[in-house]
């Protein structure tokens, strides 16, 4: 069993780094903490919310938008070699990060591998924290990077990868999509059926519903495409807003996500929801019909709802 502590970062390529930096700071409201060579590092965590501050949670680097990686930190740093052996044993070749690659990620060590769909997953130990305070690029109310949606080309198979090989637990299903928790948040990872791998969306939590609604007006005023919301997910109880970011990436703000505490683990039962409108949004918001411009999930091959939610 690969014992993950939580999701740590995402790394995403972009052909236009300057534009991605502007959008991430001026629109999403993260903090640019470093620009080194062809990579930009962003912070999102308020100390008061998480009790710590991750050095960074998002990296944009000059490159192909399809070149993506998701970092998870291991619960026990001593596990790294065993995790590498377990991945290899189960048919997932690994690459141990070089010193330069570790420095790029601000971690002591990591292993890169792939989930069965081909998403690049990085298992890191001793990721760096920062002693300085989060200073947002705009007052969007962002409190921390919380979860991603991840494409799966075979949902049951990938669910096993995360829940049997790793320690993720199913919190709920909507259609074939499993929403998986790693720490206490309802989901750190949501697996969405698609025809190819990729990050389906990137979520940042904001402080409260006022931030969601203020951003809704702000984003519309700035001409940012709203993809879903404002609304509320009945599964996680989070109030949410989805919008389009650089290179077609979907971003989400949400607040009020349900937590499943350790003392509830033994008795918690995941629920199955149908893939229908009011399971996606109990307020009845519907996705923007222009989901064909959303490349990560090849929305034309799947239902519009699947392209943007959770
Ligand atoms: Fe989400």
Coordinates of C-alpha atoms and ligand atoms in Angstrom, one line a residue:
X1 CA 0.0 0.0 0.0
X2 CA 1.3 3.4 -1.0
X3 CA 0.5 5.7 1.9
X4 CA -0.1 9.2 0.5
X5 CA -0.4 12.2 2.8
X6 CA -2.1 14.5 0.3
X7 CA -2.0 16.1 -3.0
X8 CA 0.9 18.6 -3.2
X9 CA 1.3 20.3 -6.6
X10 CA 0.6 20.3 -10.3
X11 CA 3.0 21.1 -13.0
X12 CA 1.6 22.2 -16.4
X13 CA 3.3 23.1 -19.6
X14 CA 2.3 26.2 -21.6
X15 CA 3.5 27.7 -24.9
X16 CA 3.1 31.2 -23.5
X17 CA 4.6 31.5 -20.0
X18 CA 4.1 35.2 -19.7
X19 CA 0.3 35.0 -20.4
X20 CA 0.0 32.1 -18.0
X21 CA 1.7 34.1 -15.2
X22 CA -0.5 37.0 -15.8
X23 CA -3.7 34.9 -15.7
X24 CA -2.6 33.0 -12.6
X25 CA -1.7 36.1 -10.6
X26 CA -4.1 38.7 -11.9
X27 CA -7.2 36.5 -12.5
X28 CA -6.9 33.4 -10.3
X29 CA -5.2 35.3 -7.5
X30 CA -2.2 33.1 -6.7
X31 CA 1.2 34.5 -5.7
X32 CA 4.1 34.2 -8.1
X33 CA 6.9 33.2 -5.8
X34 CA 9.7 32.5 -8.3
X35 CA 10.4 32.6 -11.9
X36 CA 13.4 30.4 -12.7
X37 CA 14.5 29.9 -16.3
X38 CA 11.4 28.7 -18.2
X39 CA 9.3 27.9 -15.1
X40 CA 7.1 30.0 -12.8
X41 CA 6.1 28.9 -9.3
X42 CA 2.9 29.8 -7.6
X43 CA 1.8 29.7 -4.0
X44 CA -1.8 29.4 -2.8
X45 CA -1.9 28.5 0.9
X46 CA -2.8 30.7 3.7
X47 CA -1.0 29.6 6.9
X48 CA -4.1 30.1 9.1
X49 CA -6.1 27.7 7.0
X50 CA -3.8 24.7 6.6
X51 CA -1.5 25.3 9.5
X52 CA 1.4 25.3 7.0
X53 CA 2.4 26.9 3.8
X54 CA 3.5 24.7 0.9
X55 CA 6.4 26.3 -0.9
X56 CA 4.4 26.2 -4.1
X57 CA 1.4 24.3 -5.4
X58 CA 1.4 25.1 -9.1
X59 CA 4.1 25.4 -11.7
X60 CA 3.7 26.6 -15.2
X61 CA 6.7 25.8 -17.5
X62 CA 7.4 26.6 -21.1
X63 CA 6.3 23.6 -23.0
X64 CA 3.4 21.5 -24.3
X65 CA 0.1 21.9 -22.3
X66 CA -0.3 18.2 -22.5
X67 CA 3.0 17.8 -20.5
X68 CA 1.6 17.6 -17.0
X69 CA 2.5 16.1 -13.6
X70 CA 0.7 15.8 -10.3
X71 CA 2.7 15.6 -7.1
X72 CA 1.6 13.7 -4.0
X73 CA 3.6 13.7 -0.8
X74 CA 4.2 10.4 1.0
X75 CA 3.0 10.0 4.6
X76 CA 6.3 8.5 5.6
X77 CA 9.6 9.8 3.9
X78 CA 11.2 6.4 4.6
X79 CA 8.7 4.8 2.2
X80 CA 10.2 6.1 -1.0
X81 CA 12.3 3.0 -2.0
X82 CA 9.4 0.7 -1.0
X83 CA 7.0 2.7 -3.1
X84 CA 9.3 2.5 -6.0
X85 CA 9.6 -1.2 -5.7
X86 CA 5.8 -1.6 -5.3
X87 CA 5.1 0.5 -8.4
X88 CA 7.6 -1.6 -10.4
X89 CA 6.2 -4.8 -9.1
X90 CA 2.7 -3.8 -10.2
X91 CA 3.8 -2.8 -13.7
X92 CA 4.4 0.9 -13.3
X93 CA 8.0 1.8 -14.3
X94 CA 9.5 4.5 -12.1
X95 CA 12.1 7.2 -12.5
X96 CA 13.9 8.4 -9.5
X97 CA 14.3 12.2 -9.6
X98 CA 17.8 13.6 -10.3
X99 CA 19.2 16.2 -8.0
X100 CA 18.3 18.9 -10.5
X101 CA 14.8 17.6 -10.9
X102 CA 14.4 17.6 -7.1
X103 CA 15.6 21.1 -6.9
X104 CA 13.1 22.1 -9.6
X105 CA 10.3 20.6 -7.5
X106 CA 11.6 21.9 -4.1
X107 CA 11.6 18.4 -2.6
X108 CA 14.2 16.2 -1.0
X109 CA 13.4 13.3 -3.3
X110 CA 10.7 12.0 -5.6
X111 CA 9.7 9.1 -7.9
X112 CA 7.9 9.7 -11.1
X113 CA 5.6 7.1 -12.5
X114 CA 2.3 6.9 -14.4
X115 CA -1.2 5.8 -13.5
X116 CA -2.8 3.2 -15.8
X117 CA -4.3 5.9 -18.0
X118 CA -0.8 7.4 -18.5
X119 CA -1.1 10.5 -16.2
X120 CA 2.3 11.4 -14.8
X121 CA 2.3 11.0 -11.0
X122 CA 5.1 12.1 -8.8
X123 CA 5.5 10.7 -5.3
X124 CA 7.6 13.1 -3.3
X125 CA 9.1 13.2 0.2
X126 CA 10.0 16.1 2.3
X127 CA 8.6 18.8 0.1
X128 CA 9.7 22.3 1.1
X129 CA 7.6 24.7 3.1
X130 CA 7.9 28.4 3.1
X131 CA 8.5 30.8 6.0
X132 CA 6.9 33.7 4.3
X133 CA 3.3 34.6 4.2
X134 CA 1.0 34.0 1.2
X135 CA 0.5 37.3 -0.6
X136 CA -2.2 36.8 -3.2
X137 CA -2.0 38.3 -6.7
X138 CA -5.5 39.7 -6.2
X139 CA -8.0 39.5 -3.4
X140 CA -9.9 36.4 -4.7
X141 CA -10.0 34.9 -1.2
X142 CA -8.0 31.8 -2.1
X143 CA -7.1 29.8 0.9
X144 CA -5.4 26.8 -0.6
X145 CA -5.0 24.4 -3.5
X146 CA -7.3 21.6 -2.8
X147 CA -7.9 19.0 -5.5
X148 CA -7.8 18.1 -9.2
X149 CA -10.0 16.3 -11.6
X150 CA -8.0 13.7 -13.5
X151 CA -8.9 12.0 -16.7
X152 CA -9.2 8.3 -16.8
X153 CA -9.5 6.0 -19.8
X154 CA -10.9 3.2 -17.6
X155 CA -12.6 4.4 -14.5
X156 CA -12.8 1.1 -12.6
X157 CA -9.2 0.2 -13.4
X158 CA -7.9 3.5 -12.2
X159 CA -10.1 3.5 -9.1
X160 CA -8.3 0.3 -8.1
X161 CA -4.9 2.0 -8.7
X162 CA -5.8 4.8 -6.3
X163 CA -7.7 2.8 -3.7
X164 CA -5.8 -0.6 -3.7
X165 CA -2.3 0.3 -4.6
X166 CA -2.6 3.7 -2.9
X167 CA -4.6 4.6 0.2
X168 CA -7.2 6.8 -1.5
X169 CA -10.8 6.1 -0.4
X170 CA -14.0 6.6 -2.5
X171 CA -16.1 9.3 -0.9
X172 CA -18.9 9.2 -3.6
X173 CA -19.5 8.2 -7.2
X174 CA -21.3 10.3 -9.8
X175 CA -21.9 8.1 -12.8
X176 CA -18.6 6.3 -13.3
X177 CA -16.6 9.1 -11.8
X178 CA -15.1 8.3 -8.4
X179 CA -14.4 11.2 -6.0
X180 CA -11.4 10.1 -3.9
X181 CA -10.2 11.4 -0.6
X182 CA -6.7 11.1 0.7
X183 CA -6.7 13.3 3.7
X184 CA -10.0 14.5 5.2
X185 CA -11.4 16.6 2.4
X186 CA -14.2 14.9 0.5
X187 CA -12.0 14.6 -2.5
X188 CA -8.4 15.4 -3.4
X189 CA -8.8 13.6 -6.7
X190 CA -11.8 13.0 -9.0
X191 CA -11.5 10.5 -11.8
X192 CA -13.4 11.5 -14.9
X193 CA -13.9 9.1 -17.9
X194 CA -12.2 10.6 -21.0
X195 CA -10.5 9.3 -24.1
X196 CA -7.1 10.4 -23.1
X197 CA -5.1 11.3 -19.9
X198 CA -4.8 14.8 -18.5
X199 CA -5.7 17.1 -15.7
X200 CA -9.5 17.8 -16.0
X201 CA -9.6 20.7 -13.6
X202 CA -7.6 22.4 -10.9
X203 CA -9.4 23.5 -7.7
X204 CA -8.6 26.2 -5.2
X205 CA -10.6 26.7 -2.1
X206 CA -11.8 30.3 -1.3
X207 CA -12.8 31.6 2.1
X208 CA -16.6 31.8 1.7
X209 CA -19.5 32.2 -0.7
X210 CA -18.9 35.9 -1.0
X211 CA -15.6 35.1 -2.7
X212 CA -17.3 32.7 -5.1
X213 CA -19.9 35.3 -6.1
X214 CA -17.4 38.2 -6.2
X215 CA -15.2 36.2 -8.6
X216 CA -18.2 35.4 -10.7
X217 CA -18.8 39.1 -11.4
X218 CA -15.0 39.7 -11.7
X219 CA -14.4 36.9 -14.2
X220 CA -17.3 37.9 -16.4
X221 CA -16.1 41.5 -16.4
X222 CA -12.6 40.3 -17.4
X223 CA -14.1 38.2 -20.3
X224 CA -13.1 34.9 -18.7
X225 CA -15.3 32.0 -19.9
X226 CA -17.5 30.7 -17.1
X227 CA -17.9 27.0 -17.5
X228 CA -20.2 26.0 -14.6
X229 CA -21.8 27.8 -11.7
X230 CA -22.1 29.5 -9.4
X231 CA -23.7 26.5 -7.8
X232 CA -23.4 23.9 -5.2
X233 CA -22.2 20.3 -5.5
X234 CA -24.5 18.0 -3.5
X235 CA -21.8 15.4 -3.1
X236 CA -19.2 17.5 -1.4
X237 CA -21.6 20.3 -0.4
X238 CA -19.1 22.8 -1.9
X239 CA -20.3 26.0 -3.5
X240 CA -18.4 26.2 -6.7
X241 CA -17.6 28.2 -9.9
X242 CA -15.7 26.8 -12.9
X243 CA -13.9 28.9 -15.5
X244 CA -11.5 28.6 -18.3
X245 CA -7.8 29.3 -17.7
X246 CA -4.7 29.3 -19.9
X247 CA -4.5 26.8 -22.8
X248 CA -8.0 25.5 -22.1
X249 CA -7.3 24.3 -18.6
X250 CA -10.4 24.4 -16.4
X251 CA -10.0 26.1 -13.0
X252 CA -12.5 26.0 -10.1
X253 CA -13.1 28.1 -7.0
X254 CA -15.1 26.4 -4.2
X255 CA -15.8 26.7 -0.5
X256 CA -17.4 24.7 2.1
X257 CA -16.2 21.2 1.0
X258 CA -17.3 18.4 3.3
X259 CA -14.6 16.7 5.4
X260 CA -14.6 13.1 6.5
X261 CA -12.8 12.9 9.8
X262 CA -10.6 9.9 10.9
X263 CA -13.2 8.8 13.5
X264 CA -15.8 8.6 10.6
X265 CA -13.6 6.4 8.3
X266 CA -14.8 3.1 9.8
X267 CA -18.5 3.8 9.2
X268 CA -18.5 6.1 6.2
X269 CA -20.2 4.6 3.1
X270 CA -19.7 6.1 -0.3
X271 CA -22.9 7.0 -2.2
X272 CA -23.7 6.5 -5.9
X273 CA -25.3 9.5 -7.7
X274 CA -26.6 9.3 -11.2
X275 CA -24.8 11.6 -13.7
X276 CA -27.6 14.1 -14.0
X277 CA -28.1 17.8 -13.6
X278 CA -29.1 18.1 -10.0
X279 CA -26.4 15.7 -8.9
X280 CA -23.9 18.0 -10.5
X281 CA -25.4 21.2 -9.1
X282 CA -28.2 21.2 -6.6
X283 CA -29.0 24.8 -7.6
X284 CA -29.5 23.7 -11.2
X285 CA -26.6 25.5 -13.0
X286 CA -25.6 23.9 -16.2
X287 CA -22.3 23.8 -18.1
X288 CA -21.5 26.3 -20.8
X289 CA -22.4 24.7 -24.1
X290 CA -19.1 25.7 -25.6
X291 CA -17.3 22.8 -24.0
X292 CA -15.9 21.7 -27.4
X293 CA -13.2 24.3 -26.8
X294 CA -12.1 22.4 -23.8
X295 CA -9.3 20.2 -25.0
X296 CA -8.2 18.3 -22.0
X297 CA -11.2 16.0 -22.0
X298 CA -12.1 16.0 -25.7
X299 CA -15.5 17.1 -24.7
X300 CA -17.0 16.2 -28.0
X301 CA -16.6 12.6 -27.2
X302 CA -18.2 12.8 -23.8
X303 CA -21.2 14.5 -22.3
X304 CA -20.9 18.2 -21.6
X305 CA -21.5 17.6 -17.9
X306 CA -18.5 15.3 -17.7
X307 CA -16.3 17.9 -19.2
X308 CA -16.4 20.4 -16.4
X309 CA -17.7 19.2 -13.1
X310 CA -16.2 18.5 -9.8
Ligands
LIG1 FE1 -13.6 20.2 -8.3

